[in-house]
mmCIF file of C-alpha atoms in Angstrom:
data_model
loop_
_atom_site.group_PDB
_atom_site.id
_atom_site.type_symbol
_atom_site.label_atom_id
_atom_site.label_comp_id
_atom_site.label_asym_id
_atom_site.label_seq_id
_atom_site.Cartn_x
_atom_site.Cartn_y
_atom_site.Cartn_z
ATOM 1 C CA MET A 803 0.000 0.000 0.000
ATOM 2 C CA LYS A 804 1.207 3.505 -0.779
ATOM 3 C CA ILE A 805 1.667 5.908 2.142
ATOM 4 C CA SER A 806 1.058 9.660 1.952
ATOM 5 C CA ALA A 807 1.832 12.176 4.705
ATOM 6 C CA VAL A 808 0.390 15.675 5.041
ATOM 7 C CA ILE A 809 2.046 18.257 7.294
ATOM 8 C CA PRO A 810 0.651 21.803 7.747
ATOM 9 C CA THR A 811 3.298 24.393 8.621
ATOM 10 C CA ILE A 812 3.734 27.989 9.726
ATOM 11 C CA ASN A 813 7.317 28.947 10.603
ATOM 12 C CA GLU A 814 8.640 25.499 11.537
ATOM 13 C CA GLU A 815 12.229 25.804 10.237
ATOM 14 C CA HIS A 816 13.685 24.376 13.464
ATOM 15 C CA THR A 817 11.657 21.156 13.372
ATOM 16 C CA ILE A 818 10.283 20.391 9.903
ATOM 17 C CA GLY A 819 13.483 18.711 8.724
ATOM 18 C CA GLU A 820 13.483 16.283 11.637
ATOM 19 C CA VAL A 821 9.806 15.456 11.098
ATOM 20 C CA ILE A 822 10.389 14.688 7.417
ATOM 21 C CA ASP A 823 13.489 12.618 8.228
ATOM 22 C CA GLY A 824 11.434 10.585 10.696
ATOM 23 C CA LEU A 825 8.787 9.847 8.088
ATOM 24 C CA ARG A 826 11.431 8.907 5.501
ATOM 25 C CA LYS A 827 12.412 5.972 7.713
ATOM 26 C CA LEU A 828 9.144 4.345 6.648
ATOM 27 C CA GLY A 829 10.520 3.964 3.120
ATOM 28 C CA ASP A 830 8.905 5.391 0.000
ATOM 29 C CA VAL A 831 6.464 7.910 1.465
ATOM 30 C CA GLU A 832 4.759 10.745 -0.398
ATOM 31 C CA ILE A 833 5.298 13.772 1.864
ATOM 32 C CA ILE A 834 3.216 16.889 1.286
ATOM 33 C CA VAL A 835 3.970 20.036 3.277
ATOM 34 C CA VAL A 836 1.249 22.684 3.135
ATOM 35 C CA ASP A 837 2.725 25.989 4.193
ATOM 36 C CA THR A 838 0.712 29.050 5.170
ATOM 37 C CA ASN A 839 2.747 32.231 4.840
ATOM 38 C CA SER A 840 5.915 31.163 6.661
ATOM 39 C CA THR A 841 8.491 33.945 6.924
ATOM 40 C CA ASP A 842 11.409 31.651 7.780
ATOM 41 C CA ARG A 843 13.119 28.783 5.894
ATOM 42 C CA THR A 844 10.363 26.206 6.399
ATOM 43 C CA ARG A 845 9.530 25.811 2.704
ATOM 44 C CA GLU A 846 13.183 25.762 1.661
ATOM 45 C CA ILE A 847 14.104 23.063 4.181
ATOM 46 C CA ALA A 848 11.075 20.940 3.285
ATOM 47 C CA ARG A 849 11.994 21.067 -0.403
ATOM 48 C CA GLU A 850 15.610 20.183 0.381
ATOM 49 C CA LYS A 851 14.285 17.114 2.206
ATOM 50 C CA GLY A 852 12.344 16.058 -0.880
ATOM 51 C CA ALA A 853 8.828 17.009 0.206
ATOM 52 C CA LEU A 854 6.232 18.402 -2.148
ATOM 53 C CA VAL A 855 5.601 21.911 -0.817
ATOM 54 C CA ILE A 856 2.249 23.547 -1.490
ATOM 55 C CA GLU A 857 1.875 27.206 -0.607
ATOM 56 C CA GLU A 858 -1.586 27.904 0.804
ATOM 57 C CA PRO A 859 -2.013 31.641 1.484
ATOM 58 C CA ARG A 860 -5.523 31.228 2.874
ATOM 59 C CA LYS A 861 -5.421 30.940 6.651
ATOM 60 C CA GLY A 862 -6.935 28.024 8.532
ATOM 61 C CA TYR A 863 -5.763 24.714 9.983
ATOM 62 C CA GLY A 864 -8.502 22.817 8.198
ATOM 63 C CA ARG A 865 -7.930 24.731 4.997
ATOM 64 C CA ALA A 866 -4.273 23.682 4.968
ATOM 65 C CA TYR A 867 -5.161 20.055 5.567
ATOM 66 C CA LYS A 868 -7.859 19.976 2.911
ATOM 67 C CA THR A 869 -5.479 21.531 0.390
ATOM 68 C CA GLY A 870 -2.913 18.822 1.113
ATOM 69 C CA LEU A 871 -5.396 15.958 1.258
ATOM 70 C CA ASP A 872 -6.722 16.932 -2.161
ATOM 71 C CA ARG A 873 -3.264 16.092 -3.558
ATOM 72 C CA ILE A 874 -2.548 12.748 -1.915
ATOM 73 C CA THR A 875 -2.162 9.601 -4.009
ATOM 74 C CA GLY A 876 -1.659 7.085 -1.185
ATOM 75 C CA ASP A 877 -3.965 4.420 0.194
ATOM 76 C CA ILE A 878 -3.021 5.295 3.780
ATOM 77 C CA VAL A 879 -2.558 8.830 5.080
ATOM 78 C CA VAL A 880 -0.451 10.097 7.972
ATOM 79 C CA CYS A 881 -1.280 13.568 9.310
ATOM 80 C CA LEU A 882 0.747 15.383 11.939
ATOM 81 C CA ASP A 883 2.045 18.825 12.858
ATOM 82 C CA GLY A 884 5.443 20.055 11.735
ATOM 83 C CA ASP A 885 6.545 21.250 15.184
ATOM 84 C CA GLY A 886 8.148 17.988 16.284
ATOM 85 C CA THR A 887 5.743 17.282 19.146
ATOM 86 C CA TYR A 888 4.301 14.123 17.595
ATOM 87 C CA PRO A 889 6.554 11.019 17.529
ATOM 88 C CA THR A 890 7.281 9.765 14.015
ATOM 89 C CA ASN A 891 8.759 6.525 15.376
ATOM 90 C CA VAL A 892 5.273 5.194 16.172
ATOM 91 C CA VAL A 893 3.914 5.740 12.666
ATOM 92 C CA GLY A 894 5.127 2.401 11.289
ATOM 93 C CA PRO A 895 3.534 0.290 14.043
ATOM 94 C CA LEU A 896 0.323 2.318 13.780
ATOM 95 C CA ILE A 897 0.139 1.702 10.031
ATOM 96 C CA ASP A 898 0.541 -2.028 10.715
ATOM 97 C CA LEU A 899 -2.254 -1.805 13.286
ATOM 98 C CA LEU A 900 -4.491 -0.019 10.776
ATOM 99 C CA ILE A 901 -3.882 -2.673 8.121
ATOM 100 C CA TYR A 902 -3.913 -5.900 10.108
ATOM 101 C CA ASP A 903 -6.685 -4.997 12.558
ATOM 102 C CA GLU A 904 -8.827 -3.680 9.699
ATOM 103 C CA VAL A 905 -9.179 -0.242 11.263
ATOM 104 C CA ASP A 906 -10.114 2.798 9.159
ATOM 105 C CA PHE A 907 -8.918 5.675 11.347
ATOM 106 C CA ILE A 908 -6.412 5.863 14.218
ATOM 107 C CA SER A 909 -6.235 9.017 16.320
ATOM 108 C CA CYS A 910 -3.271 9.479 18.649
ATOM 109 C CA ASP A 911 -4.254 10.110 22.267
ATOM 110 C CA ARG A 912 -1.925 12.532 24.114
ATOM 111 C CA ILE A 913 -3.928 12.533 27.340
ATOM 112 C CA THR A 914 -3.368 9.032 28.720
ATOM 113 C CA LEU A 915 0.445 9.387 28.873
ATOM 114 C CA ARG A 916 0.585 13.143 29.432
ATOM 115 C CA THR A 917 2.968 14.885 31.848
ATOM 116 C CA SER A 918 2.966 18.432 33.206
ATOM 117 C CA LYS A 919 5.956 19.224 30.986
ATOM 118 C CA ASN A 920 4.435 18.293 27.653
ATOM 119 C CA TYR A 921 0.780 19.164 28.265
ATOM 120 C CA THR A 922 -0.234 22.043 30.515
ATOM 121 C CA THR A 923 -3.109 21.964 32.989
ATOM 122 C CA LEU A 924 -4.879 24.726 31.040
ATOM 123 C CA HIS A 925 -4.753 22.727 27.821
ATOM 124 C CA PHE A 926 -5.821 19.569 29.654
ATOM 125 C CA VAL A 927 -8.891 21.264 31.164
ATOM 126 C CA GLY A 928 -9.851 22.873 27.859
ATOM 127 C CA ASN A 929 -9.417 19.632 25.947
ATOM 128 C CA SER A 930 -11.433 17.736 28.556
ATOM 129 C CA ILE A 931 -14.360 20.158 28.260
ATOM 130 C CA LEU A 932 -14.365 19.872 24.474
ATOM 131 C CA THR A 933 -13.940 16.104 24.504
ATOM 132 C CA LYS A 934 -16.736 15.539 27.038
ATOM 133 C CA SER A 935 -19.032 17.899 25.093
ATOM 134 C CA ILE A 936 -18.397 15.959 21.892
ATOM 135 C CA GLY A 937 -18.997 12.713 23.762
ATOM 136 C CA LEU A 938 -22.378 13.881 25.029
ATOM 137 C CA LEU A 939 -23.494 15.413 21.742
ATOM 138 C CA PHE A 940 -22.344 12.630 19.443
ATOM 139 C CA LYS A 941 -22.409 9.656 21.834
ATOM 140 C CA THR A 942 -18.696 8.894 21.561
ATOM 141 C CA SER A 943 -16.057 7.949 24.128
ATOM 142 C CA LEU A 944 -13.082 9.981 22.886
ATOM 143 C CA LYS A 945 -10.097 10.590 25.144
ATOM 144 C CA ASP A 946 -8.431 13.353 23.086
ATOM 145 C CA SER A 947 -10.716 15.161 20.658
ATOM 146 C CA GLN A 948 -8.069 17.769 19.797
ATOM 147 C CA SER A 949 -5.160 15.497 18.869
ATOM 148 C CA GLY A 950 -3.369 16.529 15.674
ATOM 149 C CA MET A 951 -1.880 13.175 14.656
ATOM 150 C CA TRP A 952 -3.948 10.649 12.732
ATOM 151 C CA ILE A 953 -3.421 7.657 10.443
ATOM 152 C CA PHE A 954 -6.311 6.663 8.206
ATOM 153 C CA ARG A 955 -7.436 5.142 4.932
ATOM 154 C CA SER A 956 -7.739 7.703 2.144
ATOM 155 C CA GLY A 957 -11.001 6.143 0.982
ATOM 156 C CA LEU A 958 -12.613 7.032 4.305
ATOM 157 C CA TYR A 959 -11.577 10.670 3.997
ATOM 158 C CA ARG A 960 -13.074 10.905 0.518
ATOM 159 C CA GLN A 961 -16.479 10.067 1.993
ATOM 160 C CA MET A 962 -16.376 13.071 4.340
ATOM 161 C CA ARG A 963 -18.193 16.297 3.524
ATOM 162 C CA ASN A 964 -18.283 19.866 4.852
ATOM 163 C CA LEU A 965 -15.285 19.646 7.172
ATOM 164 C CA SER A 966 -14.197 22.796 8.998
ATOM 165 C CA ASN A 967 -11.585 25.108 7.476
ATOM 166 C CA GLY A 968 -10.418 26.202 10.932
ATOM 167 C CA MET A 969 -9.043 24.644 14.113
ATOM 168 C CA SER A 970 -12.261 22.636 14.465
ATOM 169 C CA PHE A 971 -11.030 20.409 11.632
ATOM 170 C CA SER A 972 -9.259 18.198 14.177
ATOM 171 C CA GLN A 973 -12.424 17.301 16.086
ATOM 172 C CA ASP A 974 -14.526 17.357 12.925
ATOM 173 C CA ILE A 975 -12.519 14.695 11.102
ATOM 174 C CA LYS A 976 -12.734 12.421 14.160
ATOM 175 C CA ILE A 977 -16.509 12.834 14.466
ATOM 176 C CA GLU A 978 -16.892 11.949 10.796
ATOM 177 C CA ALA A 979 -14.493 9.008 11.066
ATOM 178 C CA ILE A 980 -16.510 7.570 13.961
ATOM 179 C CA ARG A 981 -19.683 7.956 11.915
ATOM 180 C CA LEU A 982 -18.298 6.413 8.738
ATOM 181 C CA GLY A 983 -15.790 3.758 9.745
ATOM 182 C CA GLN A 984 -13.873 1.752 12.326
ATOM 183 C CA PHE A 985 -12.214 4.274 14.674
ATOM 184 C CA ILE A 986 -9.756 3.739 17.528
ATOM 185 C CA GLU A 987 -7.471 5.863 19.715
ATOM 186 C CA VAL A 988 -3.920 4.835 20.611
ATOM 187 C CA PRO A 989 -1.906 6.517 23.418
ATOM 188 C CA ILE A 990 1.350 8.236 22.431
ATOM 189 C CA ARG A 991 3.989 10.240 24.274
ATOM 190 C CA TYR A 992 3.567 13.854 23.212
ATOM 191 C CA GLY A 993 6.798 15.814 22.865
ATOM 192 C CA ILE A 994 7.794 19.158 24.345
ATOM 193 C CA ARG A 995 7.295 22.056 21.956
ATOM 194 C CA ILE A 996 10.433 24.101 21.222
ATOM 195 C CA THR A 997 8.764 26.669 18.980
ATOM 196 C CA LYS A 998 6.123 29.277 19.718
ATOM 197 C CA PRO A 999 2.602 27.740 19.753
ATOM 198 C CA LYS A 1000 0.204 28.812 16.993
ATOM 199 C CA LEU A 1001 -2.931 28.165 19.030
ATOM 200 C CA LYS A 1002 -4.923 30.980 20.615
ATOM 201 C CA THR A 1003 -6.021 28.928 23.597
ATOM 202 C CA TRP A 1004 -9.197 30.728 24.701
ATOM 203 C CA HIS A 1005 -10.317 31.898 21.257
ATOM 204 C CA ASP A 1006 -9.782 28.520 19.606
ATOM 205 C CA GLY A 1007 -11.320 26.656 22.537
ATOM 206 C CA PHE A 1008 -14.566 28.636 22.502
ATOM 207 C CA SER A 1009 -14.645 28.539 18.700
ATOM 208 C CA ASN A 1010 -14.314 24.748 18.709
ATOM 209 C CA LEU A 1011 -17.020 24.391 21.350
ATOM 210 C CA PHE A 1012 -19.398 26.631 19.397
ATOM 211 C CA TYR A 1013 -18.654 24.727 16.194
ATOM 212 C CA VAL A 1014 -19.487 21.347 17.674
ATOM 213 C CA PHE A 1015 -22.818 22.586 19.070
ATOM 214 C CA VAL A 1016 -23.748 24.068 15.685
ATOM 215 C CA LYS A 1017 -22.764 20.814 13.968
ATOM 216 C CA ARG A 1018 -25.043 18.857 16.292
ATOM 217 C CA VAL A 1019 -27.969 21.287 15.951
ATOM 218 C CA ASN A 1020 -27.680 21.209 12.169
ATOM 219 C CA GLY A 1021 -27.957 17.447 12.297
ATOM 220 C CA ASN A 1022 -24.521 16.726 10.863
ATOM 221 C CA SER A 1023 -23.433 13.217 11.920
#
């Protein structure tokens, strides 16, 4: 099976090379970096590492992902951030799990193995509120609704419609995956961020909460 990887970036020159190198250890992987207005050497480094770099000037986490996912040619897709916080060394075993256990979508759970160094109390509380809200509204038992690392079958993604262009994309794709296919979560050890976070904690948290209520009211999923 062919593997594709999609990595959204904004100013990740210090980490993008290491992330790509980690994915290269899987063998022949199609790596697509979707960059939104970086002002550093992110695009240059990604190209030097052999990635296909797509410049996406329109802002939005979901927008970047959808732009990249429209270009994939693989049967299995790996999605993760370019900031080095997600471990690339678990991707191979997770792909094997996806294939041999006949799973459609694996989401990486940062909560189960979290520490105070790699996941702050504020983020934990915010994530818990969002995750419990999604659980109540959509009758799911998620542990980490906001995780940004997933491995899934491309055919499943192509069945999804009307996904968010913003930060809500992360929870949105999980809700749709649960609705459409076989979904599991697997605990991972989340790394310590060395670059400035792109999230606006309060703004993005309330925006995600509002989005999920609107999605439920509109009868989506």
